[in-house]
XYZ file of C-alpha atoms in Angstrom:
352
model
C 1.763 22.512 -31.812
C 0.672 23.430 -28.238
C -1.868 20.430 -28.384
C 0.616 18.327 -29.978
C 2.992 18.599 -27.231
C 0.524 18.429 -24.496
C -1.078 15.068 -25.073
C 0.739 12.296 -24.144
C 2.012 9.558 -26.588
C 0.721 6.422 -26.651
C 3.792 5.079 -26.101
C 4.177 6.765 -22.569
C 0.935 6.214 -21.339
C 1.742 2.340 -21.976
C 4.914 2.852 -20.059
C 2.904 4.636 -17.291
C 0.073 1.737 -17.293
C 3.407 -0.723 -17.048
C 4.590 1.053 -14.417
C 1.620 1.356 -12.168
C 0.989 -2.644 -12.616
C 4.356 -3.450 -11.807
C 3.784 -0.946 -8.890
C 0.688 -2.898 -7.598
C 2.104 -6.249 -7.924
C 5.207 -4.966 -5.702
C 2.617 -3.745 -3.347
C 0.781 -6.630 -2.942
C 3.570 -8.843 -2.560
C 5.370 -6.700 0.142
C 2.025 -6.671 2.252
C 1.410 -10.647 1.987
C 5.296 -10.702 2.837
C 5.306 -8.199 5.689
C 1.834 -9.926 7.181
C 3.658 -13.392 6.947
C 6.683 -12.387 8.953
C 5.339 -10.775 11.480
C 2.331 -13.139 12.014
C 5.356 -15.738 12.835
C 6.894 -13.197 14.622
C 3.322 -12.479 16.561
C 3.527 -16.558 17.563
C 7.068 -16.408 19.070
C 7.852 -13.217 20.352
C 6.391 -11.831 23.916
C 7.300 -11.966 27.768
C 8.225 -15.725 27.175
C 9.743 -16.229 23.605
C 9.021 -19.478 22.106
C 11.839 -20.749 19.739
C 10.676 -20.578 16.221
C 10.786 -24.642 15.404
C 8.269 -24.909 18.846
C 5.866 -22.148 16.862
C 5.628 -24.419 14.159
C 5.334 -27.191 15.383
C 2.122 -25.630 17.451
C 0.884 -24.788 14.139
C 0.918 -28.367 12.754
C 1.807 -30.848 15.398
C 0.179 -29.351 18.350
C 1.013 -31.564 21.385
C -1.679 -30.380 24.353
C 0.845 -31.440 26.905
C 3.171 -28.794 25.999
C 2.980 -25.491 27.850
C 4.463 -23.855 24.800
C 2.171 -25.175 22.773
C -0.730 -24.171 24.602
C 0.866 -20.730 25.090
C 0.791 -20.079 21.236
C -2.573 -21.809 20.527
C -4.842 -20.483 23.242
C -2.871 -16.890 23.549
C -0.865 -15.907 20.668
C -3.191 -17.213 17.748
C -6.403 -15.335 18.968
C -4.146 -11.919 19.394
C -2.575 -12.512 16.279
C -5.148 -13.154 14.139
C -7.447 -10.263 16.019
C -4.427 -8.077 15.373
C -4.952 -8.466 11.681
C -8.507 -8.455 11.476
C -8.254 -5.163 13.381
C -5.856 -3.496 11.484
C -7.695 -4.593 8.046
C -11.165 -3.112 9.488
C -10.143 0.411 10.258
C -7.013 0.316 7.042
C -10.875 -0.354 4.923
C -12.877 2.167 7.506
C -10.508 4.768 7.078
C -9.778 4.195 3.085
C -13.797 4.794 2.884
C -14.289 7.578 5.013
C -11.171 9.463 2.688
C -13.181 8.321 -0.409
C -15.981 9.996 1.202
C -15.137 12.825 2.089
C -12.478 13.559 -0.227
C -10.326 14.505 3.007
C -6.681 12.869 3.187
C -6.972 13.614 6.981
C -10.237 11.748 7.596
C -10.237 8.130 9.688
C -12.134 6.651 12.441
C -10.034 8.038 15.915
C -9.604 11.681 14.027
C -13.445 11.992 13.289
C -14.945 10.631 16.386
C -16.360 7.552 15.644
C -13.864 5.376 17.684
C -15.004 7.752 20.653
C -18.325 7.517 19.691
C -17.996 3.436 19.713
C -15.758 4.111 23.165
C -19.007 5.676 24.918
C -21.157 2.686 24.009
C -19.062 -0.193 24.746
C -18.180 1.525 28.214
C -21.894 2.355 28.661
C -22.348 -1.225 27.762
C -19.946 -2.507 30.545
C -21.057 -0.300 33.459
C -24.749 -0.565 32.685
C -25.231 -3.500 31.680
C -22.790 -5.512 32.754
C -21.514 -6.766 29.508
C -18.179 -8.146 29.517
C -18.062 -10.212 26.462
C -17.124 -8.521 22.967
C -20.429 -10.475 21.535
C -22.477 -8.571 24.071
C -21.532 -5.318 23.037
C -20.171 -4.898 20.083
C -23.611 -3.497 18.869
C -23.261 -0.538 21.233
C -19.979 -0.246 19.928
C -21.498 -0.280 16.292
C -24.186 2.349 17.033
C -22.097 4.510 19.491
C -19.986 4.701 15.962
C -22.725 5.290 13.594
C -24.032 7.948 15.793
C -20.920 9.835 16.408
C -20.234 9.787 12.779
C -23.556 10.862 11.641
C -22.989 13.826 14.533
C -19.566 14.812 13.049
C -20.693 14.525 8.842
C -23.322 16.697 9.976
C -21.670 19.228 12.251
C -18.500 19.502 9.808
C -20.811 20.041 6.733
C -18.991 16.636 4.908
C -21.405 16.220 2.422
C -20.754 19.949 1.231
C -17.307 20.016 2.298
C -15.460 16.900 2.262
C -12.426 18.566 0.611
C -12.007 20.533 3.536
C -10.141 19.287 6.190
C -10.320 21.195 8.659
C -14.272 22.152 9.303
C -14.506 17.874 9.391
C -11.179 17.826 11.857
C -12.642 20.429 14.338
C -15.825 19.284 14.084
C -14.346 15.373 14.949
C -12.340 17.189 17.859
C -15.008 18.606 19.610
C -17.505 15.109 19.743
C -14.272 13.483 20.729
C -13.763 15.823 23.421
C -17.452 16.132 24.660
C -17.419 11.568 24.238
C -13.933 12.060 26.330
C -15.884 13.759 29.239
C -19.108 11.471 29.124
C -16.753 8.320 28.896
C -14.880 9.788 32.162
C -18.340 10.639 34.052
C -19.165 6.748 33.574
C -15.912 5.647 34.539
C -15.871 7.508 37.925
C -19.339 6.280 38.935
C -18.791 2.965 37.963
C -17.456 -0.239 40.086
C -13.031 -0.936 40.471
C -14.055 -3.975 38.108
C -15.323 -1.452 35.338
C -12.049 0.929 35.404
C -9.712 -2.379 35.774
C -11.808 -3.501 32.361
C -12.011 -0.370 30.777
C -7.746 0.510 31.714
C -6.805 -2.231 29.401
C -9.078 -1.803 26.628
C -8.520 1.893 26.555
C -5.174 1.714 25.361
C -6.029 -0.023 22.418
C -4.227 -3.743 23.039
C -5.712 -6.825 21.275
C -4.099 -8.932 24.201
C -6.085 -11.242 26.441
C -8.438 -11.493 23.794
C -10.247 -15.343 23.014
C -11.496 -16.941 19.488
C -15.206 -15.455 20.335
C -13.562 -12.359 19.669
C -11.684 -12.922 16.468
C -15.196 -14.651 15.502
C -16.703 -11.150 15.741
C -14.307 -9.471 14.431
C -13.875 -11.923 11.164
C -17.872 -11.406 10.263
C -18.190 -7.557 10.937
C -15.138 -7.614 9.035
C -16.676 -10.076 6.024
C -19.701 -7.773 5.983
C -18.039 -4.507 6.286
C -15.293 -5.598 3.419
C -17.610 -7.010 1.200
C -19.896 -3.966 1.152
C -16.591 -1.937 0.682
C -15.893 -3.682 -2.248
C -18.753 -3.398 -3.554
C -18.627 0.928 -3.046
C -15.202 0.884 -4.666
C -16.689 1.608 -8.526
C -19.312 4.584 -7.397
C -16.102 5.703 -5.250
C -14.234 5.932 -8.650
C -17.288 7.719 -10.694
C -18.084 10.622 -7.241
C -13.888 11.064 -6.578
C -14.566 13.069 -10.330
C -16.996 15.363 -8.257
C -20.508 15.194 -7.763
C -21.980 16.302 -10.808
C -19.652 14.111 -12.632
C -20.585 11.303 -11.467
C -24.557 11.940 -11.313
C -23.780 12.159 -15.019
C -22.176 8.442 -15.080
C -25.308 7.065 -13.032
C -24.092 7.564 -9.335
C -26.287 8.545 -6.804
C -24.298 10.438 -4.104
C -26.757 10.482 -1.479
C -27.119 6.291 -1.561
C -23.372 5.918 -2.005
C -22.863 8.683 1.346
C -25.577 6.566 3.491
C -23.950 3.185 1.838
C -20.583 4.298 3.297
C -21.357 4.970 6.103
C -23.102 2.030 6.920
C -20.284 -0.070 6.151
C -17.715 2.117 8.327
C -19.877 1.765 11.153
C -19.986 -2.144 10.213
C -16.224 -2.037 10.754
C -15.100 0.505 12.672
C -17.276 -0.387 15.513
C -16.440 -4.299 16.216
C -13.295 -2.613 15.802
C -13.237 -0.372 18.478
C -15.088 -2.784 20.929
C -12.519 -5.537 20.333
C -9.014 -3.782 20.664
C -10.247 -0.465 21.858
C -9.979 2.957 20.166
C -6.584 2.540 18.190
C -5.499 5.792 16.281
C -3.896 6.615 13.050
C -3.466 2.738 11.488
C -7.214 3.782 9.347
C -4.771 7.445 8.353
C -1.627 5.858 7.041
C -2.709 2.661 5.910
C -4.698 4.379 2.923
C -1.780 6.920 1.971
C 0.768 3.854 1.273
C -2.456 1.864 -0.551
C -2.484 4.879 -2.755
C 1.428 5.156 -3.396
C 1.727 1.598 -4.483
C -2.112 0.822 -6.258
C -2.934 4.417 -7.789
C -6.332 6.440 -7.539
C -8.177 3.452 -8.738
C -10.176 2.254 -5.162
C -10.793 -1.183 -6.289
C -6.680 -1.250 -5.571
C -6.591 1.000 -2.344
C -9.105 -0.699 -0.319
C -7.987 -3.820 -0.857
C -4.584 -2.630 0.357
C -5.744 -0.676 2.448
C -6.724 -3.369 4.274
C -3.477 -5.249 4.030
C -1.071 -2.264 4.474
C -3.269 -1.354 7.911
C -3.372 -5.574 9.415
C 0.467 -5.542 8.791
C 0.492 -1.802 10.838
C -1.223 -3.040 13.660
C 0.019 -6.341 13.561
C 3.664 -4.879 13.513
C 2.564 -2.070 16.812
C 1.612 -4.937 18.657
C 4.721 -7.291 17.851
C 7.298 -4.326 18.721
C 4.914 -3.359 21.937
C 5.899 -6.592 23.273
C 9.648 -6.321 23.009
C 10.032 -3.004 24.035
C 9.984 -3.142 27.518
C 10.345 -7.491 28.940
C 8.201 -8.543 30.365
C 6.387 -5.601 30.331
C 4.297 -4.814 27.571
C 3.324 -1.611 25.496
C -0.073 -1.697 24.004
C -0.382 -1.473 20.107
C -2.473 1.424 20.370
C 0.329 3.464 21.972
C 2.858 2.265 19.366
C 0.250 2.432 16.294
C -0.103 6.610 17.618
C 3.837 6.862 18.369
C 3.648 5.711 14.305
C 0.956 7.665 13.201
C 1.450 10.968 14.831
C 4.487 12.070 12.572
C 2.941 10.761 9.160
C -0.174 13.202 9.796
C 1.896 15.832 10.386
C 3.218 15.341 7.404
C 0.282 14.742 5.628
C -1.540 18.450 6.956
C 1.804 19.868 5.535
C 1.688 18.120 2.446
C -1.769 18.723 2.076
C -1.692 22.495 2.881
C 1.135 23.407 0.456
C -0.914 21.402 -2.519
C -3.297 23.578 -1.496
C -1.685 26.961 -1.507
């Protein structure tokens, strides 16, 4: 009788199925809503608004003899469109890294690897003399491969992954010691360097061309694609290790695998809108409330929840303060801060 009443009927695990489709479709649709609206929005708000009939008509009768015109096509467009293909490469970066790890707290700014990608692309600048995002967004790819390999290793991931906090002090302290190497550059370097490096550091996505979005859209092609790809083996190893050795997953490749491709997204990342906290945290929490445990849902969404985060930060950053501007980092970590509170809270009572 016991067994009986345990096992669930089939009728309620058809209702459950029901439920979690409808729950996915609702998901889906909301994000594809929410990243319509506010890449309008994105178009025709900032320190000049631009009615919304003059956005459109920008969009499909673009007239090069109107300033407005030109305003939305040359600056609006890029930042929008970089806005989302931000957002989408660390919502993906930090839905892996979770996967990985099996840590609800992991992402890219928490563990490092945006400071790690910060180090390079200043390095880059003050070095080299790099001032275009096609110059260094490799140092901004290997400054975030390294600092991740330096904090999976320190923090024990591959043993501990469901440990937060071994992988969060262990991601403090690279951030801190990348904090004080970024500074010694910064204060030996040239004005032009720390007038650069000012504006990029507070993660903003403004001022930014098509080169960049060009970047950004193939790290972000390659990165996604190889994310996709991870989501099945993700499935099999979120069973545990043995588990999924059993089913034909080797955790070793999929570890090195993952990596790779958060490095492959992270880093453009980082180097085009700067080191931009908390969007890779949340974004993967709501994928999971409205697509399940499955990951071939929650990266996808992952992806779309995080472009409409970031793409939202930086549309209420610029009508916060006219005609001043916030940058979207500061509003994505104003955001972010109180949902991973929440999250170590949540997390520690499951725990206890």
């Amino acid at each position: 009788m016991t067994s009986s009443a345990a096992a669930p009927s089939p009728g309620s695990r058809s209702r459950s199925g029901a439920n979690l489709a409808r729950r996915r479709r609702r998901g889906v649709a909301l994000g594809l809503f929410a990243l319509l609206v506010l890449g309008f929005l994105g178009l025709a708000t900032g320190s000049r608004p631009i009615p919304p009939g003059t956005a459109l008509a920008a969009l499909f009768h673009h007239d090069p003899s109107n300033d407005l015109h030109l305003i939305v096509s040359v600056l609006r467009i890029p930042r929008t469109l970089l806005a989302m293909l931000v957002g989408a490469a660390l919502g993906l970066a930090g839905a892996l890294m979770q996967a990985a790890t099996r840590n609800p707290l992991a992402e890219p700014g928490l563990l490092g690897i945006s400071a790690g990608a910060s180090v390079a692309v200043i390095l880059a600048i003050a070095a080299f003399q790099l001032h275009n995002m096609a110059g260094y967004v490799w140092f901004g790819m290997l400054g975030a491969g390294l600092a991740g390999a330096a904090v999976f290793l320190l923090g024990r991931a591959h043993l501990s992954g469901t440990d937060p906090v071994r992988l969060v002090l262990a991601g403090a302290g690279i951030s801190v010691v990348l904090g004080a190497v970024t500074g010694l550059v910064i204060m030996n370097a040239p004005l032009s360097v720390l007038d650069n490096f000012r504006n990029w550091a507070a993660g903003s996505v403004e001022g930014r061309d098509m080169g960049a979005v060009a970047v950004m859209a193939v790290a972000l092609a390659c990165g996604g694609g190889l994310a996709l790809a991870l989501a099945g083996p993700l499935n099999a190893l979120a069973l545990g290790q043995e588990l999924g050795q059993t089913l034909g997953v080797r955790p070793a490749r999929i570890w090195a695998l993952t990596c790779l491709a958060v490095m492959v997204l992270a880093g453009p990342a980082t180097a085009a809108a700067g080191p931009i906290g908390f969007i890779g945290l949340v974004a993967p929490h709501l994928a999971r409330m409205a697509g399940g445990p499955d990951y071939r849902w929650i990266l996808p969404l992952s992806a779309l929840f995080a472009a409409s985060l970031l793409l939202g930060a930086d549309v209420i950053g610029r009508v916060l303060a006219p005609p001043s501007e916030i940058a979207a980092g500061i509003i994505a970590t104003l955001i972010g801060g109180p949902f991973f509170v929440w999250t170590v809270r949540k997390f520690r009572l499951a725990r206890l």
